[in-house]
Coordinates of C-alpha atoms in Angstrom, one line a residue:
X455 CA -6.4 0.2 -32.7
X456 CA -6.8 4.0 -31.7
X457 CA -9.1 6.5 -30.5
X458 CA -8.7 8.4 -34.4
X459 CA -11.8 10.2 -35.4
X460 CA -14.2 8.6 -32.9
X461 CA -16.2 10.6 -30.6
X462 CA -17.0 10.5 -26.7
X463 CA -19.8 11.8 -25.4
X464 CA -18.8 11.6 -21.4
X465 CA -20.9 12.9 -18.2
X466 CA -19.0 15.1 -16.2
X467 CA -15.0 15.6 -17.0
X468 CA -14.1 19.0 -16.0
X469 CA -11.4 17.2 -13.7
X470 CA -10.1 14.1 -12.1
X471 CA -9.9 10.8 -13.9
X472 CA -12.6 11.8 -16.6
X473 CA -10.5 15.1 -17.7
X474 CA -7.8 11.9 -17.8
X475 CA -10.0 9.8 -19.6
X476 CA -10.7 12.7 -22.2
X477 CA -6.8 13.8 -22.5
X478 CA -5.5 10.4 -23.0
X479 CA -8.2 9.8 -26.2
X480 CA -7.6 13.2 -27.4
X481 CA -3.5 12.4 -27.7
X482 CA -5.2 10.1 -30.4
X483 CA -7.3 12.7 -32.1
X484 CA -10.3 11.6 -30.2
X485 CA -13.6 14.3 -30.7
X486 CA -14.5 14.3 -26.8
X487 CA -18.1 16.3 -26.0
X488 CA -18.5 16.8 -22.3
X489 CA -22.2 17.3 -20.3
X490 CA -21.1 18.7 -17.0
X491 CA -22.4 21.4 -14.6
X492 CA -19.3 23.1 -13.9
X493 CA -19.5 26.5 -16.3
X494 CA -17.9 28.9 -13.7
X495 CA -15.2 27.9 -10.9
X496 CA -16.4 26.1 -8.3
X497 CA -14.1 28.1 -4.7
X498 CA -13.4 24.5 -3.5
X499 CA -12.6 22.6 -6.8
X500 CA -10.5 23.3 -10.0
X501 CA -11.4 23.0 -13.6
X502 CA -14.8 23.9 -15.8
X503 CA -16.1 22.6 -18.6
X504 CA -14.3 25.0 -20.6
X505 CA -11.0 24.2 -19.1
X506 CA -10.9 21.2 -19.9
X507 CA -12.4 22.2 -23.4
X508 CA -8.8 24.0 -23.9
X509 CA -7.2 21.0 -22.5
X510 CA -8.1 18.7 -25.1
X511 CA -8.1 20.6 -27.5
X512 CA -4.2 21.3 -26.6
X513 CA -3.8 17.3 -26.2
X514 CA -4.7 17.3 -30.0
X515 CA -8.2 16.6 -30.0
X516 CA -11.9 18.3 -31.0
X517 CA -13.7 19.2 -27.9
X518 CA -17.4 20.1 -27.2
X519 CA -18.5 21.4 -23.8
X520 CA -21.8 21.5 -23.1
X521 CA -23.0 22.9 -19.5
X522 CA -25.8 21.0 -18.3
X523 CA -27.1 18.4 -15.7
X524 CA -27.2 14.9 -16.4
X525 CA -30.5 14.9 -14.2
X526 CA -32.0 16.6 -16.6
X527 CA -33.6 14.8 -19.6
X528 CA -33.6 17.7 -21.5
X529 CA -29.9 18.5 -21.1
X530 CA -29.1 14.7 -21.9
X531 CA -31.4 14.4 -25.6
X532 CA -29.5 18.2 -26.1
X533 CA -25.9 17.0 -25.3
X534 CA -26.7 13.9 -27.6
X535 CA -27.9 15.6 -30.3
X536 CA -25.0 18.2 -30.0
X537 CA -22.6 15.8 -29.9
X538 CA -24.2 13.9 -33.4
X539 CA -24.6 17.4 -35.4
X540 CA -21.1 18.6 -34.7
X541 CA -19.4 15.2 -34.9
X542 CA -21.4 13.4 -36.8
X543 CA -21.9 10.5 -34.8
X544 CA -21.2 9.2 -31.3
X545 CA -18.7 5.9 -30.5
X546 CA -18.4 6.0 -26.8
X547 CA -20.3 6.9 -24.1
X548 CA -18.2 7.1 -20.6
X549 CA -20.8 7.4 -17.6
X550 CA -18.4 9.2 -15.5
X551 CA -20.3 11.6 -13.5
X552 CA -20.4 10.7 -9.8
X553 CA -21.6 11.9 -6.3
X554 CA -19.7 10.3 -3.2
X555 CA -21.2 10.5 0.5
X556 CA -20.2 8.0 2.6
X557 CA -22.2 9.0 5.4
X558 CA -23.4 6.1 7.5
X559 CA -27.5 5.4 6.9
X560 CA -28.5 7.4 10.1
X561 CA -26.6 10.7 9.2
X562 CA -27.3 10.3 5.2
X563 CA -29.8 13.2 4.0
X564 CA -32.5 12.5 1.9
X565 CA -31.1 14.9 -0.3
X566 CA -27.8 13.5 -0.5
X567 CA -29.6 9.9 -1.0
X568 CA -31.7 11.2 -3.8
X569 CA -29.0 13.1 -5.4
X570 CA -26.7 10.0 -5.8
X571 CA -29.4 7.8 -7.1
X572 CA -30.1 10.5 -9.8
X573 CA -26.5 11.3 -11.0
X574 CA -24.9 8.1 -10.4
X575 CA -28.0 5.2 -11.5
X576 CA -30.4 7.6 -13.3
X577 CA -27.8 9.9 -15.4
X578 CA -26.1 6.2 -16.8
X579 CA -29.5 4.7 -17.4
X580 CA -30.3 7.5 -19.3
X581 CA -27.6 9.0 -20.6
X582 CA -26.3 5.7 -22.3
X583 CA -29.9 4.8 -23.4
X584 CA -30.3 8.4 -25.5
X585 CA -27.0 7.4 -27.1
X586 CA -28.0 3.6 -27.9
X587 CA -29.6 4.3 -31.3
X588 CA -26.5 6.4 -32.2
X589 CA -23.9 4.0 -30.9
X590 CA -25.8 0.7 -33.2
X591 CA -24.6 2.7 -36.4
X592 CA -20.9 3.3 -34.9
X593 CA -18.1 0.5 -36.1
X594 CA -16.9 0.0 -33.0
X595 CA -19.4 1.2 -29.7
X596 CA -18.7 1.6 -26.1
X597 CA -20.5 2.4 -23.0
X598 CA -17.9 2.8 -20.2
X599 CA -18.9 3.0 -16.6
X600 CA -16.7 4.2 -13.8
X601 CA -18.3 2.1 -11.3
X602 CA -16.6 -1.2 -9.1
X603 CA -18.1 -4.2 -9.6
X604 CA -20.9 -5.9 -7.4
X605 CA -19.7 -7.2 -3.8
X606 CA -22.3 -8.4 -1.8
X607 CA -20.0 -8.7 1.0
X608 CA -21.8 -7.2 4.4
X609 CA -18.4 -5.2 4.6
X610 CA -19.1 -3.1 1.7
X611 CA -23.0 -3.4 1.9
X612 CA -23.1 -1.9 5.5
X613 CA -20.5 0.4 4.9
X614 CA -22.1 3.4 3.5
X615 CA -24.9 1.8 1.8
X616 CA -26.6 5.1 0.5
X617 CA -23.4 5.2 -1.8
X618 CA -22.9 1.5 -2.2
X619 CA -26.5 1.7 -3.4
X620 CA -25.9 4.3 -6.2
X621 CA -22.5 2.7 -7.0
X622 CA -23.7 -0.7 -7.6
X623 CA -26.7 0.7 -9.6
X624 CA -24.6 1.9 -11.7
X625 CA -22.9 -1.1 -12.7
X626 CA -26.4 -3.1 -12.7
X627 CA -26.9 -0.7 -15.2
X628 CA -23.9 -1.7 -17.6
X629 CA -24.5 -4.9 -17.1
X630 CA -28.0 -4.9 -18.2
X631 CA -27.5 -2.7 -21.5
X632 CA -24.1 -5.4 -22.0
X633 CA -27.2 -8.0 -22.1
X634 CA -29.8 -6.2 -23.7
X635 CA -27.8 -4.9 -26.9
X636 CA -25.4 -7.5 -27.1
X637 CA -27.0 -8.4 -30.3
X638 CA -26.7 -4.8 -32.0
X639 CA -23.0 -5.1 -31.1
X640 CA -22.2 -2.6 -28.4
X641 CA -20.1 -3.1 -25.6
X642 CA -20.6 -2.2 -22.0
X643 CA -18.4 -2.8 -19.5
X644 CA -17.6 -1.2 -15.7
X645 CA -13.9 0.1 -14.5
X646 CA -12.6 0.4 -11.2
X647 CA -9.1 0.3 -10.1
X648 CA -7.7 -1.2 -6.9
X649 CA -5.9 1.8 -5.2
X650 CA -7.3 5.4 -4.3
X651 CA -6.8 7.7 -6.9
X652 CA -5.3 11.3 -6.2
X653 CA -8.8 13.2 -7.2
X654 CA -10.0 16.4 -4.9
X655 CA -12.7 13.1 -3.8
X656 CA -9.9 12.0 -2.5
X657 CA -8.7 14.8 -0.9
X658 CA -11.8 16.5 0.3
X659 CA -13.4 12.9 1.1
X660 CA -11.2 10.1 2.0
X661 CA -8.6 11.0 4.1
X662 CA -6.7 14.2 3.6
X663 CA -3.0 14.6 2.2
X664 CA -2.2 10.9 4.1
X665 CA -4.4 9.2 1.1
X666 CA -3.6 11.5 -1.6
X667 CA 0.1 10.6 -1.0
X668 CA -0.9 6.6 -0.9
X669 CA -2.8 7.0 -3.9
X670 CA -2.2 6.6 -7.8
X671 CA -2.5 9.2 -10.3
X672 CA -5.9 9.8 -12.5
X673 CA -2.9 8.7 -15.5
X674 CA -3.4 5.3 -14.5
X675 CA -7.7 4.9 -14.8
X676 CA -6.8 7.0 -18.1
X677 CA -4.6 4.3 -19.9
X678 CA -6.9 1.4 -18.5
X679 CA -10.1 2.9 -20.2
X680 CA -7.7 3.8 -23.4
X681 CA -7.1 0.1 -23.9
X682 CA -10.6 -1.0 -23.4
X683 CA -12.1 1.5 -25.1
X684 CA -9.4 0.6 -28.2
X685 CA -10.8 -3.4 -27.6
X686 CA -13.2 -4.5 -30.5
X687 CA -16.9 -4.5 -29.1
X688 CA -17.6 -8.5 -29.5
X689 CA -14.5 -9.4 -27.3
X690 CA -15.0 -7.3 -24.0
X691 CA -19.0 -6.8 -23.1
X692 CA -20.8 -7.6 -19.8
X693 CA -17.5 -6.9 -18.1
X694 CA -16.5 -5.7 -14.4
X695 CA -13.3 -4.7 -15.5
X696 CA -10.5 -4.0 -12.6
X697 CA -7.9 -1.1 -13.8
X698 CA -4.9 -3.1 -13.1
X699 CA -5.9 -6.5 -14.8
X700 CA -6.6 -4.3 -18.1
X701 CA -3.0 -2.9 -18.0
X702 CA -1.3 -6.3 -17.2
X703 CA -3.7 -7.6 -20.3
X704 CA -1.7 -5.0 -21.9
X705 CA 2.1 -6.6 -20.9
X706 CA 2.0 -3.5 -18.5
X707 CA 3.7 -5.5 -14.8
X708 CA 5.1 -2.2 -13.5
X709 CA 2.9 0.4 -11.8
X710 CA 5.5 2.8 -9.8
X711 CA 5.3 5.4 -12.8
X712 CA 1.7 6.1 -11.6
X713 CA 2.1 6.7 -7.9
X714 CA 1.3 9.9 -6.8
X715 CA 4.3 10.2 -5.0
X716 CA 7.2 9.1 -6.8
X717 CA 9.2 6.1 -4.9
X718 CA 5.9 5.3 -3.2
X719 CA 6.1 1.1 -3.1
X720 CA 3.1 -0.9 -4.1
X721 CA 2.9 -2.5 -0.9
X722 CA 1.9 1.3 0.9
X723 CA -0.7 2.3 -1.5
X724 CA -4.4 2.8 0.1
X725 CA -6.5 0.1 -1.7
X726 CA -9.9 1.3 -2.5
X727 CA -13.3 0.8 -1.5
X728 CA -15.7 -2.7 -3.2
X729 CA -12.9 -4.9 -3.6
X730 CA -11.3 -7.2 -1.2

């Protein structure tokens, strides 16, 4: 299958693994329309919406960039009824847009808290839901979570549980709308892969140049989504899918290509947070 003429509405995407998501769908001829906040550079962090507009649209596909905040209800029922009028329809939704604190619970702000609760759990509950009448008349719909799956391991619980929280929420999310329109034939799975990727999260969050260089590239999420994304609804639904398993799935058994530092063996990569 391919990614021809269907259309992606995705939170976020003005960098990282979603502008990856978007470029690798566009090489298809995807339509790819993007709700994210970023309309003017951000000093710390490359890429706006409109970058990554001109991106896509230089990959080979149609792009729409919308500015707004998937907080907002207004901005989601706009960015969903953008996407429909200048595409026609909507075929995926990928919940990409994510905050990260891994502050411990004693030095985690109430705003920070809030704020992950509302882009991470409340922007995919709501986002995916304004798109579920949409996605019913699609032939083949997707809902696509960047989230890991749920690991009720006291490791990853008391880790950073503010973020854990707002992770896992968004995967009880999936899950639930996997369950609830199951019958109406859309899919909805979760995707997380098992090394750090090289994003500025990464870089700004994790540990510095010493992760980035034990990391994969965003390429890797990007070719993993591709292939679920290009799966027929009925087979893959209810899913916490790992980024690795997909590609192997695929007859993919080497990874090096994806290391962020070429020649980096499997064996040193930094394996990432939820999974053991």
């Amino acid at each position: 299958m391919s990614l021809a003429g269907k259309t992606i509405l995705m939170s976020g995407g003005s960098r990282g693994i979603g502008l990856a998501i978007a470029l690798r769908a566009a090489a298809d001829g995807a339509n790819i329309a993007m709700l994210a906040k970023t309309d003017t550079p951000h000093p710390k962090l490359e890429g706006t919406v409109h970058t990554a507009a001109e991106q896509i649209r230089a990959a080979g596909g149609q792009a729409l960039p919308i500015v707004g905040d998937v907080r907002e209800d207004d901005d989601i029922t706009e960015a969903v009824m953008k996407t429909q009028g200048e595409f026609g329809g909507i075929d995926i939704v990928i919940n990409n847009a994510s905050v990260i604190d891994l502050s411990r619970s004693l030095d985690l702000s109430a705003k920070k808290y809030d704020l992950m609760q509302d882009v991470n759990v409340r922007g995919t509950f709501l986002l995916s839901r304004a798109a579920v009448p949409i996605l019913k008349d699609a032939e083949n719909p997707h809902i696509l979570s960047l989230s890991p799956p749920l690991n009720l391991s006291p490791k990853w619980l008391g880790a950073h549980t503010g973020y854990t929280l707002a992770k896992f929420g968004m995967t009880m999310v999936t899950l639930g709308l996997a369950a609830e329109f199951a019958r109406d034939g859309i899919a909805a799975n979760t995707l997380w892969p098992r090394t750090t990727i090289a994003t500025a999260a990464v870089q700004n969050l994790l540990g510095g140049d010493r992760v980035m260089a034990a990391s994969r590239t965003a390429d890797i999420y990007a070719d993993a989504a591709y292939a679920v994304l290009c799966r027929p609804a009925a087979t893959t639904t209810g899913q916490s899918l790992i980024v690795e398993d997909v590609l192997e799935a695929e007859g993919v058994t080497d990874f090096s290509r994806y290391a962020a530092v070429p020649g980096t063996p499997d064996s040193a990569l930094f394996p990432d947070i939820f999974l053991d």
